[in-house]
Short mmCIF file of C-alpha atoms in Angstrom, two decimals:
data_model
loop_
_atom_site.label_atom_id
_atom_site.label_comp_id
_atom_site.label_asym_id
_atom_site.label_seq_id
_atom_site.Cartn_x
_atom_site.Cartn_y
_atom_site.Cartn_z
CA ALA A 1 5.85 73.12 163.60
CA LEU A 2 7.87 73.44 167.14
CA GLU A 3 7.29 69.93 168.27
CA TYR A 4 9.36 68.43 165.20
CA GLN A 5 11.84 71.26 165.60
CA VAL A 6 12.12 69.15 169.30
CA ALA A 7 11.93 66.16 168.32
CA GLY A 8 15.24 67.35 166.22
CA GLN A 9 16.88 69.00 168.66
CA MET A 10 16.73 65.38 170.95
CA LEU A 11 17.78 62.85 168.22
CA LYS A 12 20.76 65.22 167.80
CA ALA A 13 21.30 65.16 171.00
CA ARG A 14 21.36 61.14 171.69
CA SER A 15 23.25 60.70 168.69
CA ARG A 16 25.91 63.11 169.29
CA ALA A 17 26.01 61.24 172.99
CA GLY A 18 25.80 58.05 171.03
CA LEU A 19 23.16 56.66 173.25
CA THR A 20 20.19 54.53 172.87
CA GLN A 21 17.03 54.89 173.97
CA ASP A 22 17.60 52.08 175.59
CA ALA A 23 20.52 54.09 177.24
CA VAL A 24 18.48 56.84 177.66
CA ALA A 25 16.17 55.21 179.35
CA ALA A 26 18.31 53.08 182.03
CA ARG A 27 19.07 56.71 182.47
CA MET A 28 16.10 57.98 183.48
CA GLY A 29 14.12 54.99 184.43
CA THR A 30 11.50 55.00 181.89
CA THR A 31 10.63 52.23 178.92
CA LYS A 32 12.22 52.86 175.28
CA SER A 33 9.19 53.12 174.77
CA ALA A 34 8.28 56.33 176.94
CA ILE A 35 11.61 57.63 174.95
CA SER A 36 10.13 56.44 170.92
CA ARG A 37 7.06 58.55 172.12
CA LEU A 38 8.99 61.63 173.72
CA GLU A 39 11.62 61.82 170.39
CA SER A 40 8.44 62.16 168.14
CA ALA A 41 6.38 64.63 167.79
CA SER A 42 3.49 63.30 168.51
CA LYS A 43 0.17 65.30 169.80
CA HIS A 44 1.13 64.56 173.87
CA ALA A 45 4.11 67.43 174.72
CA PRO A 46 6.18 66.73 176.91
CA SER A 47 6.95 68.66 180.21
CA LEU A 48 9.07 70.95 181.00
CA ALA A 49 10.91 68.54 183.91
CA THR A 50 10.71 65.46 181.52
CA LEU A 51 12.46 67.42 179.39
CA LYS A 52 15.13 68.79 181.14
CA ARG A 53 15.25 65.20 182.77
CA TYR A 54 15.92 64.40 179.13
CA ALA A 55 18.22 66.42 177.85
CA SER A 56 20.21 65.72 181.35
CA ALA A 57 19.65 61.66 180.66
CA VAL A 58 21.96 62.29 177.23
CA GLY A 59 24.79 65.25 178.57
CA CYS A 60 22.85 68.47 178.06
CA GLU A 61 20.95 70.82 179.59
CA LEU A 62 17.39 72.51 178.50
CA GLN A 63 17.58 76.60 177.22
CA VAL A 64 13.94 77.93 176.94
CA LYS A 65 13.48 80.83 174.84
CA LEU A 66 11.29 83.53 173.65
CA VAL A 67 11.98 85.64 171.46
CA ARG A 68 10.04 88.72 170.41
CA THR A 69 8.24 88.55 167.42
CA LYS A 70 8.38 90.80 163.99
CA VAL A 71 5.22 93.71 163.99
CA ALA A 72 5.18 94.14 159.83
#
């Protein structure tokens, strides 16, 4: 599911940046528990604005693509 893909990408980006959840939280002005919720594939989907802030905090940019599905 898309939620799991996004959560996985977030974890990889934070790991590549060498940051802890605490460090990302400090950069975003939020709490470690909020970052933990963001990184879990929960039913509470983060807004694009929040994803952009997270991406910036871990040294990335957010890119969103609509990809045409193949018609059988």
